[in-house]
Coordinates of C-alpha atoms in Angstrom, one line a residue:
M1 CA 112.5 14.0 1.7
L2 CA 113.4 14.6 5.4
R3 CA 116.6 13.0 6.5
L4 CA 117.2 12.4 10.2
S5 CA 120.6 12.2 11.6
I6 CA 121.8 9.0 13.2
P7 CA 121.8 10.5 16.7
S8 CA 118.2 11.7 16.2
V9 CA 117.1 8.2 15.1
A10 CA 118.8 6.6 18.0
A11 CA 117.2 9.0 20.4
S12 CA 113.7 8.4 18.9
C13 CA 114.2 4.6 19.2
G14 CA 115.4 4.9 22.8
L15 CA 112.3 7.0 23.7
F16 CA 110.0 4.4 22.0
L17 CA 111.6 1.5 23.8
F18 CA 111.4 3.4 27.1
T19 CA 107.8 4.1 26.5
C20 CA 107.0 0.5 25.7
G21 CA 108.9 -0.6 28.7
M22 CA 106.9 1.7 30.9
V23 CA 103.6 0.4 29.5
G24 CA 104.7 -3.2 29.9
Q25 CA 105.8 -2.4 33.5
V26 CA 102.4 -0.8 34.3
H27 CA 100.6 -3.7 32.8
A28 CA 102.7 -6.2 34.8
D29 CA 102.1 -4.2 38.0
S30 CA 98.3 -4.2 37.3
M31 CA 98.4 -8.0 36.8
S32 CA 100.3 -8.4 40.0
M33 CA 97.8 -6.3 41.9
L34 CA 94.9 -8.3 40.4
I35 CA 96.5 -11.6 41.4
A36 CA 97.1 -10.4 44.9
Q37 CA 93.5 -9.2 45.2
K38 CA 92.2 -12.6 44.1
S39 CA 94.5 -14.4 46.5
I40 CA 93.2 -12.3 49.4
Q41 CA 89.6 -13.0 48.4
S42 CA 90.2 -16.7 48.1
T43 CA 91.8 -16.9 51.6
T44 CA 89.2 -14.8 53.2
N45 CA 86.2 -16.5 51.7
T46 CA 86.0 -19.6 53.8
S47 CA 82.3 -20.2 53.7
Y48 CA 82.5 -22.7 50.9
R49 CA 83.3 -26.3 51.7
Y50 CA 83.9 -29.1 49.2
P51 CA 81.4 -31.9 49.6
E52 CA 82.7 -34.9 51.4
V53 CA 83.1 -38.1 49.3
Q54 CA 80.9 -40.9 50.7
R55 CA 82.9 -44.1 50.8
S56 CA 81.0 -47.2 51.5
A57 CA 82.6 -50.4 52.7
P58 CA 82.6 -53.4 50.3
K59 CA 79.4 -55.3 50.6
V60 CA 79.8 -58.7 52.3
L61 CA 77.1 -61.3 52.7
S62 CA 75.8 -61.6 56.3
A63 CA 77.0 -65.2 56.3
F64 CA 80.6 -64.0 56.5
L65 CA 80.0 -61.7 59.5
S66 CA 79.1 -64.4 62.0
G67 CA 82.6 -65.1 63.3
N68 CA 86.3 -64.7 63.1
Y69 CA 88.1 -67.1 60.7
D70 CA 91.6 -68.3 60.8
N71 CA 91.5 -69.8 57.4
V72 CA 90.7 -66.7 55.4
D73 CA 92.1 -63.2 55.5
S74 CA 89.2 -60.7 56.2
E75 CA 90.4 -58.5 53.3
Y76 CA 89.3 -61.3 50.9
L77 CA 85.8 -61.7 52.2
P78 CA 84.3 -59.2 49.7
L79 CA 85.9 -61.2 46.9
L80 CA 84.4 -64.4 48.3
S81 CA 81.0 -62.8 48.8
N82 CA 81.1 -61.4 45.2
A83 CA 81.8 -65.0 43.9
E84 CA 78.6 -66.2 45.5
T85 CA 76.4 -63.4 44.3
Q86 CA 77.6 -62.9 40.8
S87 CA 78.2 -66.4 39.5
S88 CA 76.1 -68.8 37.5
M89 CA 73.7 -71.0 39.5
A90 CA 76.0 -74.1 39.5
A91 CA 79.1 -72.1 40.4
R92 CA 77.2 -70.3 43.2
E93 CA 76.2 -73.7 44.6
V94 CA 79.8 -74.9 44.6
V95 CA 81.3 -71.7 46.1
S96 CA 78.7 -71.4 48.8
T97 CA 78.9 -75.1 49.7
A98 CA 82.7 -74.9 49.9
R99 CA 82.4 -71.8 52.1
K100 CA 80.1 -73.5 54.5
M101 CA 82.3 -76.5 54.7
A102 CA 85.5 -74.5 55.2
L103 CA 84.4 -71.5 57.4
N104 CA 81.2 -72.5 59.1
E105 CA 81.5 -76.3 59.6
R106 CA 85.3 -76.6 59.4
T107 CA 84.9 -79.9 57.7
I108 CA 87.7 -82.4 57.7
I109 CA 87.8 -84.9 54.8
Q110 CA 89.9 -88.0 54.7
G111 CA 92.3 -87.7 51.8
G112 CA 93.9 -84.8 49.9
C113 CA 92.9 -81.8 47.7
W114 CA 91.1 -83.9 45.1
D115 CA 89.0 -85.7 47.8
Y116 CA 87.9 -82.5 49.4
L117 CA 86.8 -80.8 46.1
N118 CA 85.1 -84.0 45.0
A119 CA 83.1 -83.8 48.3
V120 CA 82.2 -80.2 47.7
F121 CA 80.9 -80.9 44.2
N122 CA 78.9 -83.9 45.4
R123 CA 77.3 -81.9 48.2
A124 CA 76.5 -79.0 45.9
G125 CA 74.7 -81.5 43.7
V126 CA 76.4 -80.4 40.5
S127 CA 78.4 -82.2 37.8
R128 CA 81.6 -81.0 36.2
N129 CA 82.7 -80.4 32.6
T130 CA 86.3 -80.3 31.5
I131 CA 86.9 -76.9 29.9
H132 CA 90.6 -77.1 29.5
K133 CA 92.9 -80.1 29.7
G134 CA 96.7 -80.3 29.6
T135 CA 99.4 -82.0 31.5
Y136 CA 101.5 -80.9 34.5
A137 CA 104.8 -81.1 32.7
Q138 CA 103.9 -79.8 29.2
G139 CA 100.6 -77.9 29.4
P140 CA 99.1 -76.4 27.4
Y141 CA 98.4 -73.9 30.3
A142 CA 95.2 -72.0 30.4
S143 CA 94.9 -68.2 30.0
S144 CA 93.4 -66.2 32.8
S145 CA 90.4 -65.3 30.6
E146 CA 89.3 -69.0 30.6
I147 CA 88.9 -69.2 34.4
E148 CA 85.7 -68.4 36.2
A149 CA 84.5 -68.5 39.8
G150 CA 83.6 -72.0 41.0
D151 CA 86.1 -73.7 38.6
W152 CA 88.0 -76.7 39.9
L153 CA 91.6 -76.0 38.8
Y154 CA 94.7 -78.2 38.5
Y155 CA 97.9 -76.1 38.6
I156 CA 101.6 -76.1 39.5
N157 CA 102.0 -74.9 43.1
H158 CA 104.9 -72.5 42.7
G159 CA 104.6 -71.6 46.4
Y160 CA 105.3 -75.2 47.5
N161 CA 108.1 -76.8 45.6
G162 CA 106.3 -76.7 42.3
V163 CA 104.2 -79.7 43.1
E164 CA 100.8 -80.6 41.5
H165 CA 97.9 -79.1 43.3
S166 CA 94.2 -78.5 42.8
G167 CA 91.9 -75.9 44.3
L168 CA 88.6 -74.0 43.8
F169 CA 88.9 -70.7 42.0
V170 CA 87.2 -67.8 43.8
G171 CA 88.4 -64.7 42.0
W172 CA 91.4 -62.7 40.8
V173 CA 93.4 -60.6 43.3
D174 CA 95.7 -59.4 40.5
E175 CA 94.9 -61.0 37.2
R176 CA 97.8 -59.4 35.4
A177 CA 100.2 -61.0 37.9
K178 CA 98.2 -64.3 37.8
Q179 CA 97.5 -64.0 41.6
A180 CA 94.1 -65.5 42.6
L181 CA 92.2 -66.4 45.7
I182 CA 91.9 -70.2 45.9
L183 CA 90.2 -72.5 48.3
S184 CA 92.5 -75.5 48.8
Y185 CA 92.8 -78.4 51.1
A186 CA 96.1 -79.6 52.4
G187 CA 95.1 -83.0 53.5
E188 CA 98.2 -85.1 54.3
N189 CA 96.6 -86.2 57.6
R190 CA 96.4 -82.7 58.9
R191 CA 93.4 -82.0 61.1
E192 CA 92.7 -78.6 59.5
P193 CA 89.9 -77.3 57.4
A194 CA 90.3 -76.1 53.9
R195 CA 91.7 -72.5 53.6
Y196 CA 91.5 -69.5 51.3
R197 CA 94.9 -68.4 50.1
V198 CA 96.4 -66.4 47.2
Y199 CA 98.1 -68.7 44.7
D200 CA 100.1 -68.1 41.5
L201 CA 98.1 -69.4 38.6
S202 CA 100.7 -69.0 35.9
N203 CA 100.5 -72.7 35.1
V204 CA 96.9 -74.0 35.2
Y205 CA 96.7 -77.2 33.2
Q206 CA 93.2 -78.3 33.8
I207 CA 89.8 -76.6 34.4
M208 CA 86.7 -78.4 35.4
R209 CA 83.5 -76.2 35.5
P210 CA 80.4 -77.0 37.6
S211 CA 77.2 -77.5 35.7
V212 CA 73.6 -78.4 36.7

């Protein structure tokens, strides 16, 4: 059996490690050169262009394009338009009648929020069914999933001293945060038409739904 001295073994190992290191270095150098070549090719080849993404503006009914309105923010017009086109027949009648009264005719009704919505439902020629009924102080309060476009809602107005208020639900601006676009009428002898505003619907205690 051949016995190698310790110095010989050490020398052999050193030579092996040096050889492996050289091979690894050559491989690394080759990879670096390949990456550099690919980088040059990618920068010089400028003939390809990514296709442009076509972004279309939200569709809005032509009825909303006839003028400038001071009682609705233009960013909510697509939401209002959507409520008119994708609701049930009864709800569509209510939403469109309310829109004509508020935006086009700027109707003034003697009385408050209840009187205005009562006039809307009467003009739309629909009846109303109570879907959810609670009380202002104790609820039970409706979940967001119970509310649909065209619903007449009674809710706590957290933006105005927590008073009772009613309005016409148009659509959710942020359902998770309970923020919704509502048509409401201030009344109180103000000579102003109804207006579309975002309200906090955390505490809706009554829902009346239009029906034919």
